[in-house]
Amino acid sequence: MKDEEMVRMLLHDGCFIIKHLYNFVLGYNEEELYATRWSPAQLRIDLGMLENQIPLFVLEEIFYHLTPRKLQRKITRDVGDDGMMITPQTFQRKTMMRQRKRHKLLVMAMWYMLKGWFVLPEDESDELYKFIADKEVHHLLHLLHLAHAHLVKQQQGHDKDDDDAKAKANIVSAAQLRGLGVKISKAPTKRGGILDVRLRNGLLSPVLEVPALTVDQGTVQLLQNLVAYEQQGTPPPSNDDEHPRDYFTTYAFLMYNLVSSTDDIANGSHETR
């Protein structure tokens, strides 16, 4: 593909994604998209596939220049423009405008991509959104990974010495855990997303708390792509003392072992109600 064709493709795809995010946030139905019942869910799957990722800076640049007026007024508020003369004050305001638009784009993308995974804050100034806005986000799949990883660290704390990277452990099935006296229960909804699995001491027996996972036609594909993203090498964290972790790979391994038969599914469904 020639450079010009690549640029044209990124522009067309980027405009489509931004339009779709904007319509999703405002609750507008896109007639061409809703022609079939499965199209909206399939589009969300496609946007989460590793091979379909568009660099976020492309979306940011398009969004910066083509923000709808209704949304732009909400973002910029009292951010003005002193004309064509570039002064330190003008430059600062333009920088603030760009940062606010980037923040809005990230919030819109999170509301769309993370729907059904965990309860997101409605306030756009929430700490989670501020954390993401301060990070270098590569694409939508990276955004998914960042949000989940941050919630896990926020809820459980992060100790770089809390585990041994070389340690190996066998994970038994849900039926076997039940036979060993371990109860499986549903974790609180608003705690930390699907990755926040905890083993705690109960009054009578140990309790494995597993967050509920909404399973639809896109769940498996998104999880597979998040695992693939980790296996290709996730971006190094900003803290050099902190090593990147394969959160979704570990989660997939855990669930694969926990739910290995129809008995495990029945036990899990019964105990987490």
Short mmCIF file of C-alpha atoms in Angstrom, two decimals:
data_model
loop_
_atom_site.label_atom_id
_atom_site.label_comp_id
_atom_site.label_asym_id
_atom_site.label_seq_id
_atom_site.Cartn_x
_atom_site.Cartn_y
_atom_site.Cartn_z
CA MET A 1 0.00 0.00 0.00
CA LYS A 2 1.33 3.41 -0.97
CA ASP A 3 1.77 6.18 1.59
CA GLU A 4 -1.07 8.23 0.10
CA GLU A 5 -3.43 5.25 0.23
CA MET A 6 -2.44 4.56 3.83
CA VAL A 7 -3.12 8.16 4.85
CA ARG A 8 -6.50 8.13 3.09
CA MET A 9 -7.46 4.87 4.79
CA LEU A 10 -6.46 6.19 8.24
CA LEU A 11 -8.44 9.38 7.62
CA HIS A 12 -11.60 7.57 6.52
CA ASP A 13 -11.42 4.96 9.29
CA GLY A 14 -10.58 7.59 11.90
CA CYS A 15 -13.53 9.80 10.91
CA PHE A 16 -15.86 6.80 11.05
CA ILE A 17 -14.65 5.80 14.53
CA ILE A 18 -15.00 9.33 15.91
CA LYS A 19 -18.48 9.69 14.42
CA HIS A 20 -19.51 6.37 15.95
CA LEU A 21 -18.13 7.25 19.40
CA TYR A 22 -19.87 10.62 19.28
CA ASN A 23 -23.21 9.07 18.31
CA PHE A 24 -22.83 6.37 20.97
CA VAL A 25 -22.22 8.88 23.75
CA LEU A 26 -25.19 11.03 22.70
CA GLY A 27 -27.46 8.02 22.16
CA TYR A 28 -27.95 8.58 18.43
CA ASN A 29 -28.81 5.55 16.29
CA GLU A 30 -26.92 5.21 13.04
CA GLU A 31 -29.38 3.82 10.51
CA GLU A 32 -26.72 2.32 8.28
CA LEU A 33 -25.19 0.55 11.28
CA TYR A 34 -28.41 -0.73 12.82
CA ALA A 35 -29.65 -2.27 9.58
CA THR A 36 -28.87 -5.65 11.16
CA ARG A 37 -29.21 -6.54 14.84
CA TRP A 38 -25.67 -7.87 15.17
CA SER A 39 -23.84 -4.98 13.46
CA PRO A 40 -23.23 -2.75 16.56
CA ALA A 41 -21.78 -5.62 18.57
CA GLN A 42 -19.67 -6.77 15.62
CA LEU A 43 -18.26 -3.27 15.17
CA ARG A 44 -17.19 -3.16 18.81
CA ILE A 45 -15.47 -6.50 18.29
CA ASP A 46 -13.70 -5.23 15.17
CA LEU A 47 -12.47 -2.09 16.93
CA GLY A 48 -10.98 -4.26 19.67
CA MET A 49 -9.03 -6.54 17.34
CA LEU A 50 -5.27 -6.18 17.51
CA GLU A 51 -4.83 -6.08 13.73
CA ASN A 52 -7.39 -3.27 13.39
CA GLN A 53 -5.81 -0.79 15.78
CA ILE A 54 -5.33 2.78 14.56
CA PRO A 55 -2.70 4.91 16.34
CA LEU A 56 -4.51 7.06 18.85
CA PHE A 57 -2.60 10.16 17.80
CA VAL A 58 -4.38 9.88 14.43
CA LEU A 59 -7.78 9.89 16.15
CA GLU A 60 -6.66 12.75 18.40
CA GLU A 61 -5.61 14.88 15.44
CA ILE A 62 -8.84 14.26 13.55
CA PHE A 63 -10.92 14.88 16.67
CA TYR A 64 -9.03 18.10 17.39
CA HIS A 65 -9.83 19.56 13.97
CA LEU A 66 -13.28 18.07 13.36
CA THR A 67 -14.94 18.16 16.78
CA PRO A 68 -18.71 18.74 16.36
CA ARG A 69 -19.70 22.26 17.40
CA LYS A 70 -22.12 21.08 20.08
CA LEU A 71 -19.39 19.01 21.70
CA GLN A 72 -16.72 21.62 21.08
CA ARG A 73 -18.62 24.29 23.04
CA LYS A 74 -18.87 21.91 25.98
CA ILE A 75 -15.16 21.13 25.86
CA THR A 76 -13.65 24.53 25.28
CA ARG A 77 -16.02 26.54 27.50
CA ASP A 78 -14.18 29.82 27.99
CA VAL A 79 -11.13 28.90 25.94
CA GLY A 80 -10.87 31.62 23.31
CA ASP A 81 -8.65 32.61 20.43
CA ASP A 82 -6.81 35.92 20.16
CA GLY A 83 -6.56 35.73 16.40
CA MET A 84 -3.67 34.66 14.24
CA MET A 85 -0.96 36.27 16.37
CA ILE A 86 0.81 33.57 18.37
CA THR A 87 1.55 34.78 21.88
CA PRO A 88 2.53 32.72 24.95
CA GLN A 89 -1.03 33.14 26.22
CA THR A 90 -2.55 32.03 22.91
CA PHE A 91 -0.23 29.05 22.72
CA GLN A 92 -1.13 28.06 26.26
CA ARG A 93 -4.86 28.28 25.53
CA LYS A 94 -4.51 26.23 22.36
CA THR A 95 -2.55 23.63 24.31
CA MET A 96 -5.27 23.54 26.96
CA MET A 97 -7.91 23.15 24.24
CA ARG A 98 -6.03 20.25 22.68
CA GLN A 99 -5.61 18.57 26.08
CA ARG A 100 -9.31 18.98 26.87
CA LYS A 101 -10.31 17.52 23.53
CA ARG A 102 -7.93 14.61 24.03
CA HIS A 103 -9.43 14.03 27.49
CA LYS A 104 -12.94 14.05 26.00
CA LEU A 105 -11.95 11.62 23.26
CA LEU A 106 -10.44 9.20 25.80
CA VAL A 107 -13.54 9.35 28.00
CA MET A 108 -15.80 8.69 25.01
CA ALA A 109 -13.63 5.75 23.93
CA MET A 110 -13.65 4.26 27.44
CA TRP A 111 -17.43 4.57 27.77
CA TYR A 112 -17.75 2.71 24.47
CA MET A 113 -15.03 0.07 24.72
CA LEU A 114 -15.53 -0.75 28.42
CA LYS A 115 -19.32 -0.98 28.40
CA GLY A 116 -20.33 -4.10 30.33
CA TRP A 117 -16.85 -4.73 31.76
CA PHE A 118 -17.19 -2.61 34.87
CA VAL A 119 -19.09 0.44 36.11
CA LEU A 120 -17.37 3.57 34.85
CA PRO A 121 -17.56 6.91 36.67
CA GLU A 122 -20.00 9.36 35.08
CA ASP A 123 -17.93 12.38 36.13
CA GLU A 124 -15.41 13.13 33.41
CA SER A 125 -13.05 14.66 36.00
CA ASP A 126 -12.81 11.35 37.88
CA GLU A 127 -9.35 10.18 38.92
CA LEU A 128 -9.47 7.23 36.51
CA TYR A 129 -9.88 9.51 33.49
CA LYS A 130 -7.18 11.87 34.73
CA PHE A 131 -4.80 8.93 35.12
CA ILE A 132 -5.45 7.72 31.57
CA ALA A 133 -5.16 11.25 30.16
CA ASP A 134 -1.65 11.53 31.62
CA LYS A 135 -0.53 8.33 29.90
CA GLU A 136 0.77 7.78 26.40
CA VAL A 137 -2.08 5.75 24.92
CA HIS A 138 -1.14 3.92 21.73
CA HIS A 139 -4.56 2.73 20.53
CA LEU A 140 -8.01 1.60 21.73
CA LEU A 141 -6.85 -1.85 22.82
CA HIS A 142 -4.03 -0.28 24.83
CA LEU A 143 -6.66 1.98 26.42
CA LEU A 144 -8.64 -1.08 27.52
CA HIS A 145 -5.53 -2.63 29.03
CA LEU A 146 -4.50 0.56 30.85
CA ALA A 147 -7.92 1.05 32.42
CA HIS A 148 -8.18 -2.50 33.75
CA ALA A 149 -4.60 -2.58 35.04
CA HIS A 150 -5.05 0.75 36.82
CA LEU A 151 -8.23 -0.38 38.57
CA VAL A 152 -6.52 -3.54 39.81
CA LYS A 153 -3.59 -1.57 41.23
CA GLN A 154 -5.93 1.02 42.72
CA GLN A 155 -8.06 -1.56 44.53
CA GLN A 156 -5.42 -4.04 45.63
CA GLY A 157 -2.34 -1.85 45.90
CA HIS A 158 0.81 -2.59 43.95
CA ASP A 159 3.84 -4.19 45.55
CA LYS A 160 6.57 -5.12 43.11
CA ASP A 161 7.75 -7.85 45.49
CA ASP A 162 4.34 -9.41 46.14
CA ASP A 163 4.93 -12.34 43.83
CA ASP A 164 7.66 -14.35 42.22
CA ALA A 165 7.74 -14.17 38.43
CA LYS A 166 9.33 -17.62 38.33
CA ALA A 167 6.79 -19.24 40.63
CA LYS A 168 4.50 -21.84 39.08
CA ALA A 169 1.20 -23.02 40.50
CA ASN A 170 -1.47 -25.49 39.51
CA ILE A 171 -4.99 -24.05 39.55
CA VAL A 172 -7.75 -26.53 40.28
CA SER A 173 -11.27 -26.38 38.91
CA ALA A 174 -14.30 -24.83 40.60
CA ALA A 175 -15.68 -28.29 41.42
CA GLN A 176 -12.38 -29.30 43.02
CA LEU A 177 -12.24 -26.06 45.02
CA ARG A 178 -15.73 -26.74 46.29
CA GLY A 179 -14.62 -30.20 47.34
CA LEU A 180 -11.74 -28.64 49.25
CA GLY A 181 -14.13 -26.39 51.14
CA VAL A 182 -13.47 -23.20 49.18
CA LYS A 183 -16.55 -21.13 48.44
CA ILE A 184 -16.80 -19.10 45.23
CA SER A 185 -18.73 -15.85 45.43
CA LYS A 186 -19.37 -12.84 43.22
CA ALA A 187 -17.15 -9.87 43.91
CA PRO A 188 -18.74 -6.43 44.49
CA THR A 189 -19.69 -4.80 41.19
CA LYS A 190 -17.95 -1.47 41.72
CA ARG A 191 -14.70 -2.76 43.13
CA GLY A 192 -12.12 -3.20 40.43
CA GLY A 193 -13.30 -4.73 37.18
CA ILE A 194 -13.10 -8.31 35.98
CA LEU A 195 -9.42 -8.70 36.91
CA ASP A 196 -10.00 -8.08 40.62
CA VAL A 197 -10.08 -11.73 41.76
CA ARG A 198 -9.38 -12.21 45.47
CA LEU A 199 -8.99 -15.12 47.88
CA ARG A 200 -9.92 -14.18 51.43
CA ASN A 201 -10.62 -15.93 54.70
CA GLY A 202 -14.33 -16.36 55.33
CA LEU A 203 -16.07 -17.04 58.63
CA LEU A 204 -16.19 -20.79 58.03
CA SER A 205 -14.06 -21.40 54.95
CA PRO A 206 -11.88 -19.59 52.38
CA VAL A 207 -13.78 -17.54 49.81
CA LEU A 208 -12.67 -16.96 46.23
CA GLU A 209 -14.26 -13.72 45.02
CA VAL A 210 -14.63 -13.56 41.25
CA PRO A 211 -16.15 -10.52 39.50
CA ALA A 212 -19.15 -11.25 37.30
CA LEU A 213 -18.34 -11.28 33.60
CA THR A 214 -21.02 -10.33 31.09
CA VAL A 215 -20.60 -12.84 28.28
CA ASP A 216 -21.80 -11.83 24.84
CA GLN A 217 -20.60 -12.43 21.31
CA GLY A 218 -17.75 -9.96 21.78
CA THR A 219 -16.41 -11.07 25.16
CA VAL A 220 -14.24 -13.93 23.94
CA GLN A 221 -12.81 -11.96 21.02
CA LEU A 222 -11.88 -8.98 23.20
CA LEU A 223 -10.23 -11.21 25.79
CA GLN A 224 -8.32 -13.07 23.09
CA ASN A 225 -7.05 -9.82 21.61
CA LEU A 226 -6.03 -8.46 25.02
CA VAL A 227 -4.07 -11.66 25.66
CA ALA A 228 -2.48 -11.42 22.20
CA TYR A 229 -1.59 -7.78 22.91
CA GLU A 230 0.18 -8.80 26.12
CA GLN A 231 2.00 -11.67 24.45
CA GLN A 232 3.41 -9.44 21.73
CA GLY A 233 4.90 -7.25 24.47
CA THR A 234 2.95 -4.55 26.29
CA PRO A 235 4.50 -1.06 26.40
CA PRO A 236 6.99 -0.60 29.26
CA PRO A 237 5.53 1.29 32.24
CA SER A 238 6.65 4.80 33.08
CA ASN A 239 8.24 3.55 36.30
CA ASP A 240 11.44 1.70 35.42
CA ASP A 241 11.26 -0.26 38.68
CA GLU A 242 7.92 -1.71 37.67
CA HIS A 243 7.70 -4.61 35.26
CA PRO A 244 4.75 -4.94 32.87
CA ARG A 245 2.37 -7.69 33.89
CA ASP A 246 0.29 -10.04 31.79
CA TYR A 247 -2.97 -9.36 33.60
CA PHE A 248 -5.33 -10.77 30.99
CA THR A 249 -3.10 -13.75 30.24
CA THR A 250 -3.19 -14.65 33.94
CA TYR A 251 -6.95 -14.06 34.09
CA ALA A 252 -7.56 -16.27 31.04
CA PHE A 253 -5.38 -19.02 32.54
CA LEU A 254 -7.29 -18.80 35.82
CA MET A 255 -10.72 -18.96 34.20
CA TYR A 256 -9.65 -21.75 31.84
CA ASN A 257 -8.72 -23.89 34.85
CA LEU A 258 -11.64 -22.86 37.05
CA VAL A 259 -14.25 -23.60 34.41
CA SER A 260 -13.10 -26.83 32.82
CA SER A 261 -16.38 -28.78 32.75
CA THR A 262 -20.16 -28.35 32.77
CA ASP A 263 -20.12 -29.09 36.51
CA ASP A 264 -17.82 -26.10 37.04
CA ILE A 265 -20.19 -23.88 35.08
CA ALA A 266 -23.19 -25.10 37.10
CA ASN A 267 -21.37 -24.67 40.41
CA GLY A 268 -20.11 -21.23 39.47
CA SER A 269 -23.54 -20.04 38.31
CA HIS A 270 -25.18 -21.34 41.48
CA GLU A 271 -22.65 -19.96 43.96
CA THR A 272 -22.28 -16.50 42.45
CA ARG A 273 -25.96 -15.63 42.30
#
